[in-house]
CSV table of C-alpha atoms in Angstrom, one decimal:
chain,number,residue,atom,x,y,z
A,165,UNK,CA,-84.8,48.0,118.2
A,166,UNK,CA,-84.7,44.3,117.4
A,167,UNK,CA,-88.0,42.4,117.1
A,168,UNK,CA,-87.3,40.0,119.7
A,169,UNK,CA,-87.1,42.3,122.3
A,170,UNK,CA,-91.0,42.1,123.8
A,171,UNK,CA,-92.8,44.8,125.1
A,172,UNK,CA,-91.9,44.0,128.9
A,173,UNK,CA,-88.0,44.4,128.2
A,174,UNK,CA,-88.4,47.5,126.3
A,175,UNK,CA,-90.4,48.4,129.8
A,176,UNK,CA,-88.0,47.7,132.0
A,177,UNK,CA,-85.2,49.5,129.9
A,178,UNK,CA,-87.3,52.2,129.7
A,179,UNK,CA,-87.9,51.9,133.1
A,180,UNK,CA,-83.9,52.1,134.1
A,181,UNK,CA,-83.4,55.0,131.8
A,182,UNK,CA,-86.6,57.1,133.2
A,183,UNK,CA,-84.8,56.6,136.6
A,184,UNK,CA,-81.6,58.0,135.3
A,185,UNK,CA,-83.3,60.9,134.0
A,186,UNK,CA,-85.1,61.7,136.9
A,187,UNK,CA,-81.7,61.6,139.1
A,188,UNK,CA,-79.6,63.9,136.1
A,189,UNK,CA,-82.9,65.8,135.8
A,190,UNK,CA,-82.7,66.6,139.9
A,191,UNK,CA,-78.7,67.2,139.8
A,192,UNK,CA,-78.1,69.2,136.6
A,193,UNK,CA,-81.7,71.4,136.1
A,194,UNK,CA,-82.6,71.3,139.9
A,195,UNK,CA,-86.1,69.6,139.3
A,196,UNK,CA,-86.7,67.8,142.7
A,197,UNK,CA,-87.6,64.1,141.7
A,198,UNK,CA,-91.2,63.4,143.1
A,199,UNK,CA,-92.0,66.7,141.3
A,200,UNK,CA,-90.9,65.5,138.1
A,201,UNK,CA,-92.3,61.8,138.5
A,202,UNK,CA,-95.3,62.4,137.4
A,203,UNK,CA,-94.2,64.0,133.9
A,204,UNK,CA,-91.5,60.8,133.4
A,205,UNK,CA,-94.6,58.6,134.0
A,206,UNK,CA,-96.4,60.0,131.1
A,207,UNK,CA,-93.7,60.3,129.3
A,208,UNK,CA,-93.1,56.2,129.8
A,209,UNK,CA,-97.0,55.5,129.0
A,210,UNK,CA,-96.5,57.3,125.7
A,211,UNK,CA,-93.3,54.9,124.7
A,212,UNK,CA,-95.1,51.9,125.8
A,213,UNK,CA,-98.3,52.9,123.6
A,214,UNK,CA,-95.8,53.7,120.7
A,215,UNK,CA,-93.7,50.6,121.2
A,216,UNK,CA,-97.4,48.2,121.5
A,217,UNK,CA,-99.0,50.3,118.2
A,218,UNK,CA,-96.2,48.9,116.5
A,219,UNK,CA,-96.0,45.6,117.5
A,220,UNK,CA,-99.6,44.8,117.5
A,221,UNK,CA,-101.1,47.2,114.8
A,222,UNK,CA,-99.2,48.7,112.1
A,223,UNK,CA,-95.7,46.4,112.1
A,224,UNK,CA,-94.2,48.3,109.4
A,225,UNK,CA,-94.3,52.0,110.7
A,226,UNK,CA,-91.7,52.3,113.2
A,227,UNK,CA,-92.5,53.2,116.8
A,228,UNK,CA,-90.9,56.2,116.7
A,229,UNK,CA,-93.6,57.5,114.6
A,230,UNK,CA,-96.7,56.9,117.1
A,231,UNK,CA,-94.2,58.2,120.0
A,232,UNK,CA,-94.1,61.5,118.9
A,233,UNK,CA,-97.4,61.6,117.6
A,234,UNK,CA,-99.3,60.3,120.4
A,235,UNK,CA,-96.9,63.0,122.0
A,236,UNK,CA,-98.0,65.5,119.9
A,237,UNK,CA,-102.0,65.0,120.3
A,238,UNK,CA,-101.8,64.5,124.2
A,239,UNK,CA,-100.2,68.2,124.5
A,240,UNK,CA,-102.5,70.0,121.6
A,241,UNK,CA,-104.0,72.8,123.2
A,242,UNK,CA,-107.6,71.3,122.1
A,243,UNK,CA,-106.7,67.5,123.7
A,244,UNK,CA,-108.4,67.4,127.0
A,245,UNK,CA,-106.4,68.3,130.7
A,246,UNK,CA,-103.7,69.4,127.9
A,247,UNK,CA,-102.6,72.3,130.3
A,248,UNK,CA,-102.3,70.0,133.1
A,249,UNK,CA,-99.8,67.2,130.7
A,250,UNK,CA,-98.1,69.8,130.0
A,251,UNK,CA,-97.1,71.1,133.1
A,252,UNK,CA,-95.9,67.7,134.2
A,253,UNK,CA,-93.8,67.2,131.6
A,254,UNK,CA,-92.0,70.6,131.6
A,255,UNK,CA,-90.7,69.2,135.2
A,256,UNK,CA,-88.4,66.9,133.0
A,257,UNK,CA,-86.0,68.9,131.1
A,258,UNK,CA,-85.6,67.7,128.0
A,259,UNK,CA,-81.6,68.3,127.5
A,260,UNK,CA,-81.9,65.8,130.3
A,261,UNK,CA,-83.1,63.2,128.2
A,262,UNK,CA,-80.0,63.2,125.9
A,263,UNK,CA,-77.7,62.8,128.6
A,264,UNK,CA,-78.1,58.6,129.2
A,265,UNK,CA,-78.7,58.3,125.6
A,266,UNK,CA,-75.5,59.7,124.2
A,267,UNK,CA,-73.8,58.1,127.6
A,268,UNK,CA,-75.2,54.6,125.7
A,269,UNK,CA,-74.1,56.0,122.5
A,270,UNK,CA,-70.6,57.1,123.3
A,271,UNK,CA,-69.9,53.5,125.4
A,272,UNK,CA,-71.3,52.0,122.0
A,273,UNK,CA,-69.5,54.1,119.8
A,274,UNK,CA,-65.8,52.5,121.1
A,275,UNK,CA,-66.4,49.2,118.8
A,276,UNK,CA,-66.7,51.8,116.1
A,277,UNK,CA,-64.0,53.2,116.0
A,278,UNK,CA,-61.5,51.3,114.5
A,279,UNK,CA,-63.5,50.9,111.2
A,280,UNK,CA,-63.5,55.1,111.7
A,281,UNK,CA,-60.1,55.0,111.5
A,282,UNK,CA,-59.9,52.8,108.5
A,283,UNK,CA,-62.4,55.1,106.3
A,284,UNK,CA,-59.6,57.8,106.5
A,285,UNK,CA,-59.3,61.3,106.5
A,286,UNK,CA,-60.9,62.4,103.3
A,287,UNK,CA,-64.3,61.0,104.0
A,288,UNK,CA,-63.9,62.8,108.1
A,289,UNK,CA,-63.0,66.7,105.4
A,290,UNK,CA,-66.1,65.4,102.8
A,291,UNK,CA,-68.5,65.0,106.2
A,292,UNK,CA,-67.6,68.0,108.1
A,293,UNK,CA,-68.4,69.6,104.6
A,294,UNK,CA,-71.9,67.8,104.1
A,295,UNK,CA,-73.0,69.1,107.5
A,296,UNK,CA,-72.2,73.0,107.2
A,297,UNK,CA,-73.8,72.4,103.6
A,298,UNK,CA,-76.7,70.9,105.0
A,299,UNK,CA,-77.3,73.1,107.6
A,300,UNK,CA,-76.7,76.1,105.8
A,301,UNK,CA,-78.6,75.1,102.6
A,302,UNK,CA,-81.7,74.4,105.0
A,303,UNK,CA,-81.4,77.8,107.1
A,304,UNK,CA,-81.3,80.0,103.9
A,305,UNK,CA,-84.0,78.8,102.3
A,306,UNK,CA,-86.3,79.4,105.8
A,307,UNK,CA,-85.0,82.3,106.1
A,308,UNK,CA,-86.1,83.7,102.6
A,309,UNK,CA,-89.6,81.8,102.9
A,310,UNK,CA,-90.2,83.4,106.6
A,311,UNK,CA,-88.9,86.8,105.1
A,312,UNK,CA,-90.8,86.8,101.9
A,313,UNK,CA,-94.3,85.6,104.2
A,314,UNK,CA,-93.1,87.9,106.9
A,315,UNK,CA,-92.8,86.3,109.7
A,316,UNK,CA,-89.8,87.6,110.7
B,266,UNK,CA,-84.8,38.5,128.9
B,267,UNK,CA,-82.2,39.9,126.6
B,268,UNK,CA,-78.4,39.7,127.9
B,269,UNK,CA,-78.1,44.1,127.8
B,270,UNK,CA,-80.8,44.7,130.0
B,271,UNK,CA,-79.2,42.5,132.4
B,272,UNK,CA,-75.9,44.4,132.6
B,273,UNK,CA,-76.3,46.0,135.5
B,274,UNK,CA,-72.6,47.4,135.3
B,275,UNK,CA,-73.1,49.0,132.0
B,276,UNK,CA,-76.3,50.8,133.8
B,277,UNK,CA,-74.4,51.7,136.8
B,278,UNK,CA,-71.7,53.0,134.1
B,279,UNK,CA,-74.2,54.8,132.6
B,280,UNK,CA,-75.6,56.2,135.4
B,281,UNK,CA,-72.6,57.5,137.0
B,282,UNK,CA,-71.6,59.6,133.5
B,283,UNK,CA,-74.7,61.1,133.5
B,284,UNK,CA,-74.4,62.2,137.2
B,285,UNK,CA,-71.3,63.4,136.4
B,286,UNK,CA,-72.2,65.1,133.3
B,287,UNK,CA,-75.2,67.1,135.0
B,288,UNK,CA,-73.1,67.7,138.0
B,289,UNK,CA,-70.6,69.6,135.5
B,290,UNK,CA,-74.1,71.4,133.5
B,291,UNK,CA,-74.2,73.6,130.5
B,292,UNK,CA,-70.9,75.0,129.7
B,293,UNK,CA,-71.2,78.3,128.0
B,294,UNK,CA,-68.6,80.5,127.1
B,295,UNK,CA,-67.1,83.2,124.5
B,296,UNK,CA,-64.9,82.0,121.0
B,297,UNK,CA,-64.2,84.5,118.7
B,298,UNK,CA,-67.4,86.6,117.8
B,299,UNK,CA,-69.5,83.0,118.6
B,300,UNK,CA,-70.7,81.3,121.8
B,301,UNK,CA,-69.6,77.6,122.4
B,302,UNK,CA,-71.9,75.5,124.0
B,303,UNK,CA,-71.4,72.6,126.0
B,304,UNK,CA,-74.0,70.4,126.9
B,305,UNK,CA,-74.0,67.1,129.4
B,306,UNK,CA,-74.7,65.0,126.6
B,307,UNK,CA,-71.5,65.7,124.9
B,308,UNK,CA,-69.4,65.2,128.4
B,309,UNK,CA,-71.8,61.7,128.5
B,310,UNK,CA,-70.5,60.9,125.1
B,311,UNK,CA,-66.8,61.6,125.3
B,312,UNK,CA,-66.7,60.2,128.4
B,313,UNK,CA,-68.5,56.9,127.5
B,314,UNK,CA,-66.1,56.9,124.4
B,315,UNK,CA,-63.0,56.9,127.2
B,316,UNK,CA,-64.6,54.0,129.3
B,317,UNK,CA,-63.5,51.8,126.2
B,318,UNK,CA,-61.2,49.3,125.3
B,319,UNK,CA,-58.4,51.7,124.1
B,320,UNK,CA,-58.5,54.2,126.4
B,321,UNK,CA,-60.0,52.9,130.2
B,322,UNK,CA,-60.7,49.6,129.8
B,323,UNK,CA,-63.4,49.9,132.1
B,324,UNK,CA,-66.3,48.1,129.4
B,325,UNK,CA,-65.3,45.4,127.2
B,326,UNK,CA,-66.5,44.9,123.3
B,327,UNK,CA,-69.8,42.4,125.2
B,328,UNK,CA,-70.7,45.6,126.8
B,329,UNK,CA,-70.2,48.2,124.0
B,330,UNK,CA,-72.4,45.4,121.8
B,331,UNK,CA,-75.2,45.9,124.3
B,332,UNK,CA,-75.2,49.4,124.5
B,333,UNK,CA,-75.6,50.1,121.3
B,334,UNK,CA,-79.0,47.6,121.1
B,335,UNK,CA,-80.2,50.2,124.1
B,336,UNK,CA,-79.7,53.2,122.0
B,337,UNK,CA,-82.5,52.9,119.8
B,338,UNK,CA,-85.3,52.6,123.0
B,339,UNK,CA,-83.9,54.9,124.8
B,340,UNK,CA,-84.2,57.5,122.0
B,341,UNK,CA,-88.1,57.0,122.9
B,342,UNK,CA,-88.0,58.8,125.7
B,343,UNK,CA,-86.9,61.6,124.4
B,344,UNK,CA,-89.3,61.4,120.9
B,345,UNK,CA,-91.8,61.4,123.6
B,346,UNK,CA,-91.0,64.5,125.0
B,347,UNK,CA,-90.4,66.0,121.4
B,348,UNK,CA,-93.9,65.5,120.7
B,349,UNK,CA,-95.2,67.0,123.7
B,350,UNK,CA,-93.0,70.2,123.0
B,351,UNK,CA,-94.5,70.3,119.5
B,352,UNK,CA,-98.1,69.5,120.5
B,353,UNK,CA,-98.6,73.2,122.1
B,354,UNK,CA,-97.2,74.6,119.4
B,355,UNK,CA,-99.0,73.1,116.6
B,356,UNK,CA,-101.2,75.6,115.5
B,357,UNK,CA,-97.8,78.0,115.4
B,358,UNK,CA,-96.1,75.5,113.8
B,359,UNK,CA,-98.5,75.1,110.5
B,360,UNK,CA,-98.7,78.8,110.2
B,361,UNK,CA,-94.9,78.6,109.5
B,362,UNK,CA,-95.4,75.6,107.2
B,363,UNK,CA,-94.5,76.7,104.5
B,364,UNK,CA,-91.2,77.4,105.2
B,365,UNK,CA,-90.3,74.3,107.4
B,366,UNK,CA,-91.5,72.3,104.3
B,367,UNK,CA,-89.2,74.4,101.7
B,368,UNK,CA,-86.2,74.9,103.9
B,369,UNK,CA,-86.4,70.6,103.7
B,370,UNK,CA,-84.4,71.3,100.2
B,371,UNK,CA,-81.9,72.5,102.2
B,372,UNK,CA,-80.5,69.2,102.4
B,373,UNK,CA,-79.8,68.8,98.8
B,374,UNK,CA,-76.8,71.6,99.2
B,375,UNK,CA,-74.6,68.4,100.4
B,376,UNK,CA,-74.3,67.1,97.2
B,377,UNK,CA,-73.8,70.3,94.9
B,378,UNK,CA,-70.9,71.0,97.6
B,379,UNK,CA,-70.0,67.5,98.6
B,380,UNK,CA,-70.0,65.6,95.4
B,381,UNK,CA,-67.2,67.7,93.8
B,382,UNK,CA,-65.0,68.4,96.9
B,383,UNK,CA,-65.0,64.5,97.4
B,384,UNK,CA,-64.2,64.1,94.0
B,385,UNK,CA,-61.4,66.7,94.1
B,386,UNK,CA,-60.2,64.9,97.3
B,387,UNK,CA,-59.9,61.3,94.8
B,388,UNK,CA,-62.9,59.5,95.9
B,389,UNK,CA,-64.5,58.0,92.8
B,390,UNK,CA,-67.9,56.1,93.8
B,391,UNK,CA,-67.6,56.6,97.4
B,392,UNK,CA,-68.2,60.4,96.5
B,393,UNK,CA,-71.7,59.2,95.7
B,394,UNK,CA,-72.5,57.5,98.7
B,395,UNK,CA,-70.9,60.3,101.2
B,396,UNK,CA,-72.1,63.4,99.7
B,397,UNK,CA,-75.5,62.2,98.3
B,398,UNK,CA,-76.8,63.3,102.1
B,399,UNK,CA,-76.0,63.9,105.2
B,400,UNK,CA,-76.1,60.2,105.9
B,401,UNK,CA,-78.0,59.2,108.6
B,402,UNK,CA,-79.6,56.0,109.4
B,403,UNK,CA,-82.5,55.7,106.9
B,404,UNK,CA,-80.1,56.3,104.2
B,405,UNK,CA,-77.4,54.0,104.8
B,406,UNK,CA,-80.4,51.7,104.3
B,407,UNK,CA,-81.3,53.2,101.1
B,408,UNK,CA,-77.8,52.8,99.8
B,409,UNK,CA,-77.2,49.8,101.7
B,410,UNK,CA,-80.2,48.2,99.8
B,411,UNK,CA,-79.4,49.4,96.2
B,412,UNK,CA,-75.8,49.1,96.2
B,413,UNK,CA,-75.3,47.3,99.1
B,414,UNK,CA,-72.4,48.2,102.0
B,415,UNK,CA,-69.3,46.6,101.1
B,416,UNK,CA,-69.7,48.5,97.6
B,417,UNK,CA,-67.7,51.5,97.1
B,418,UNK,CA,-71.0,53.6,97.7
B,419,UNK,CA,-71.6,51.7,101.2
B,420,UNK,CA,-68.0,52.6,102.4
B,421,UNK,CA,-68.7,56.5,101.5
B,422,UNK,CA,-72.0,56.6,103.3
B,423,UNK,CA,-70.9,54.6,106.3
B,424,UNK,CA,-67.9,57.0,106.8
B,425,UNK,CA,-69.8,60.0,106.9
B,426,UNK,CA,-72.5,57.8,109.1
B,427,UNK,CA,-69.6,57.1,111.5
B,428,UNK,CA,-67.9,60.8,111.2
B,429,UNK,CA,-71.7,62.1,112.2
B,430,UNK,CA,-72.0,59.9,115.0
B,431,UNK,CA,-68.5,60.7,116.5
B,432,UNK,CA,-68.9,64.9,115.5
B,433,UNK,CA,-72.4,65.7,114.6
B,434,UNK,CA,-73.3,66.3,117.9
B,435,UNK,CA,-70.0,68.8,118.7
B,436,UNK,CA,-70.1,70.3,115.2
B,437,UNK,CA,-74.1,70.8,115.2
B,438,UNK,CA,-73.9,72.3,118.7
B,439,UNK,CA,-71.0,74.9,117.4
B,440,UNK,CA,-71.8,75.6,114.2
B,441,UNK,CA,-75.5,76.7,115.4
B,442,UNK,CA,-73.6,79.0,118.0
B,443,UNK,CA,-71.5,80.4,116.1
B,444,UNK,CA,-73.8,81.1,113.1
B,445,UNK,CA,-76.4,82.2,116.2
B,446,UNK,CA,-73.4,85.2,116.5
B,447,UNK,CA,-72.7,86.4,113.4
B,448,UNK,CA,-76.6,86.8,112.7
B,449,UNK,CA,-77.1,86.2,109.3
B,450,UNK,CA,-79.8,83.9,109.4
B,451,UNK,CA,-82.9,84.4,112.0
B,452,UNK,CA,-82.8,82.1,114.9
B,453,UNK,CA,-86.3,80.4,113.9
B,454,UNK,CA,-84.5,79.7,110.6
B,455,UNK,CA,-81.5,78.1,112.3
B,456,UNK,CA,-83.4,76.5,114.2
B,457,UNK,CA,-85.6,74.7,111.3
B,458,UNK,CA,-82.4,74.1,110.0
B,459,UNK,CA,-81.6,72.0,112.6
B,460,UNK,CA,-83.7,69.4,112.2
B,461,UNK,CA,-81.4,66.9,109.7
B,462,UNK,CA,-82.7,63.6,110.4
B,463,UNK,CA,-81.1,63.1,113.4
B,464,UNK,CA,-82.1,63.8,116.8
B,465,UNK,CA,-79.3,64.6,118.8
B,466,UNK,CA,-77.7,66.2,116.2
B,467,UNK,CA,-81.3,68.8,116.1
B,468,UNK,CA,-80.7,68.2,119.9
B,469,UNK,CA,-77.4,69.9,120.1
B,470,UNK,CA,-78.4,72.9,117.5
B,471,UNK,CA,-81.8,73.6,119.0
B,472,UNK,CA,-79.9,73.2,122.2
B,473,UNK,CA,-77.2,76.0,121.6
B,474,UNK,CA,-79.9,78.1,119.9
B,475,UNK,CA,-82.7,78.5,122.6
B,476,UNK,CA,-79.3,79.2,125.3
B,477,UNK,CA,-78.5,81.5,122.6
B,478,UNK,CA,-81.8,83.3,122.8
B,479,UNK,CA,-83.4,82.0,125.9
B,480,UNK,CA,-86.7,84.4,124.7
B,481,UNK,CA,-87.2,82.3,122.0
B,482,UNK,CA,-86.4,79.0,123.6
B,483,UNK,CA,-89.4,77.0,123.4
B,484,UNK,CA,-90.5,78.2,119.7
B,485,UNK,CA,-86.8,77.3,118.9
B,486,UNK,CA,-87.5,74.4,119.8
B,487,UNK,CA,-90.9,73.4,118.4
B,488,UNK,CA,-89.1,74.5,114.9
B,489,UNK,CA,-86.6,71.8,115.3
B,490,UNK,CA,-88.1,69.4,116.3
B,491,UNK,CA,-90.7,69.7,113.7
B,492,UNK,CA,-88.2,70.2,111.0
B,493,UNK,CA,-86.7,66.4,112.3
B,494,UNK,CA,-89.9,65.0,112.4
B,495,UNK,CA,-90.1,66.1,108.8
B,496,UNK,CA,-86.9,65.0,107.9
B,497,UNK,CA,-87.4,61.7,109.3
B,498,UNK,CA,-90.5,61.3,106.8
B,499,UNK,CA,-89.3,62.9,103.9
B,500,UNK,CA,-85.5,61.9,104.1
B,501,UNK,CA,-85.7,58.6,102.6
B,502,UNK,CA,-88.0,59.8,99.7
B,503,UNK,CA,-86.1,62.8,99.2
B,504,UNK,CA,-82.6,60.4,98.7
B,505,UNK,CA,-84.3,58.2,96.6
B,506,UNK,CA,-86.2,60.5,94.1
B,507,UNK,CA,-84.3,63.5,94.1
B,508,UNK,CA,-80.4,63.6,95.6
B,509,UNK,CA,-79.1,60.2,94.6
B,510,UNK,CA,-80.4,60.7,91.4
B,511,UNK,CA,-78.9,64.0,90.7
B,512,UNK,CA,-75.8,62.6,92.7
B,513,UNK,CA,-75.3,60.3,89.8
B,514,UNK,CA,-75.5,63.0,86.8
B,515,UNK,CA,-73.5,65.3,89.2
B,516,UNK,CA,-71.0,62.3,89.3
B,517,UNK,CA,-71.1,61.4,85.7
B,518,UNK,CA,-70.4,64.7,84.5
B,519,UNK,CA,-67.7,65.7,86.4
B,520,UNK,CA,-66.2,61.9,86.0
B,521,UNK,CA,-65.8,63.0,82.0
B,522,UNK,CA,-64.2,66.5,82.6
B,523,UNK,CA,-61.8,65.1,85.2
B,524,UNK,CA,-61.0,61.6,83.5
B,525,UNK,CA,-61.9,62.8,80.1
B,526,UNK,CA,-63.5,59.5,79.6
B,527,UNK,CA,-66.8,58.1,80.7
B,528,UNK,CA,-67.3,56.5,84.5
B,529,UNK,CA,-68.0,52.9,84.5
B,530,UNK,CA,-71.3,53.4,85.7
B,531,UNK,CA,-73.4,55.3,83.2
């Protein structure tokens, strides 16, 4: 996000895309819209506080950070009407989020592509390579922690 | 007020492949001894790619500008609702920190693996900037800002950046299904796997996962998203103290046996 953009555009985008998700929300995971209106309001108030905390407070910590934090302390089972949050957020299903935001992504993605063509094939084998390594790197080593604790 | 909130066609554009996308739902169905699964997002994304100037024509390089200045705020929305699908499961969560933390190394197999197969491929520097990590946005910054983008390092990093943008999502998605099957690894440890530094990526591994095992759907979900929220504090350090450093020994050393002479950067 640019700093120019002010608090009331990144409201109104906001705005737009909570109103997609509410209509992909009601057509692919059958969550009537008024029902889940109250959960994408929340949700919104939570962006807005995120996006003004770092515009007003702490400029260098990026909003993204207070988002899911403030997120994270509204829901705790010890924050106040938690159970009742809660409840009004699971009406928005959150594979319905991603849906507008890889729509953006892919329209986006089309001025990309050319330069993706350019890198060439041995950097598309060397990345299909750093993700399984990733991936599987991370998943042993949680597995043999949550074994050895026994977790699991 | 900026020029791409104003595109009301890219909206309606947007609106219409997410319709669509929902309309067509989760996609599940049997490959090999895995389970492939398709989720909206990816229809949204291949879809949106179509709508460009290659293929469709339908949104011109104005509109595909603009989009991509929405992508970061619209990722909010769904960090918001991330944190509230952490939040009740907090107290779970830190009893099973110490393996979220741990598993965080994890991400430092790239570069044992990656470092010499790009070298074996012919890349010389760019090996270091692909393979160093798994390339998302806060370390094509790191590199960008020692080495800077147009260096031979920058290419590397922004072709993996790119590859991940155009597959992370499809590969994420399938390679947490089809490692899901062959059940090696516990789901809660794929699923704090998942979380690499970038969201949809988590999104589409978590999201495979908990159709995988719908019982353990919302704790797989917690895990990843926690493991993200990790990696998105810890990546950057974790480049810059331990990976690219041992990128760059990894790179020298095998620069001698292979060239029998030293790299130019020692």
């Amino acid at each position: 996000m640019t700093k120019q953009q002010t608090i009331f555009e990144s409201f109104v985008v906001l705005l737009i895309v909570s109103a997609m998700t509410l209509v992909g929300n009601h057509a692919g995971f059958n969550n009537n819209i008024i029902d889940a209106l109250p959960g994408m309001g929340i949700l919104l108030l939570l962006c807005i506080s995120g996006v003004a905390t770092n515009m007003f407070l702490l400029k260098k910590i990026p909003s993204v950070l207070f988002v899911i934090t403030y997120g994270v302390i509204i829901t705790l089972p010890t924050f106040p009407y938690s159970a009742v949050t809660n409840a009004y957020v699971a009406k928005v299903h959150f594979l319905a989020l991603t849906t507008p935001i890889l729509a953006y992504a892919g329209v986006a993605i089309g001025k990309d592509l050319a330069a993706f063509k350019k890198s060439g094939w041995r950097i598309v084998v060397v990345s299909l390579f750093v993700m399984v390594s990733t991936y599987i790197g991370s998943a042993a080593i949680a597995q043999a922690v949550l074994k050895y604790m026994g977790d699991i | 007020m900026n020029d791409a909130v104003k595109n009301v066609k890219l909206h309606l554009l947007v609106l219409a492949l997410v319709v669509v996308s929902e309309l067509i739902g989760i996609v599940t169905f049997k490959v090999g001894p895995g389970k492939l699964v398709l989720l909206p997002m990816l229809y949204a994304m291949f879809m949106g790619i179509f709508m460009g100037p290659k293929f469709l024509k339908v949104v011109k390089e104005k509109d595909m500008i603009q989009a991509s200045t929405l992508v970061g705020l619209t990722l909010l929305l769904l960090m918001a609702r991330y944190g509230t699908l952490v939040g009740p499961k907090f107290y779970e969560i830190l009893k099973a920190g110490p393996a979220l933390v741990l598993q965080e190394f994890g991400n430092i197999a790239t570069l044992i693996i990656g470092i010499p197969l790009a070298m074996y491929l012919g890349l010389k520097r760019e090996a270091v900037g692909a393979a160093h990590s798994i390339a998302r946005e806060p370390n094509v910054a790191l590199i960008g800002d020692i080495y800077g983008l147009d260096s031979a390092e920058g290419r590397g990093v922004m072709g993996v950046y790119i590859c991940g943008t155009v597959f992370g999502t499809i590969f994420f998605g399938l390679m947490a299904s089809f490692l899901a099957a062959f059940e090696i690894f516990h789901p809660y440890a794929l699923a704090m796997a998942s979380g690499v530094g970038s969201a949809s990526m988590m999104t589409a591994a978590v999201g495979s996962l908990s159709a995988s095992y719908p019982a353990m759907a919302e704790q797989i979900q917690a895990f990843g998203v926690a493991s993200n929220t990790l990696s998105g504090i810890d990546g950057v350090y974790m480049s810059l103290i331990l990976a690219l450093p041992m990128s760059n020994k990894l790179y020298n050393y095998l620069y001698k046996l292979k060239y029998k002479t030293c790299s130019e950067n020692v």
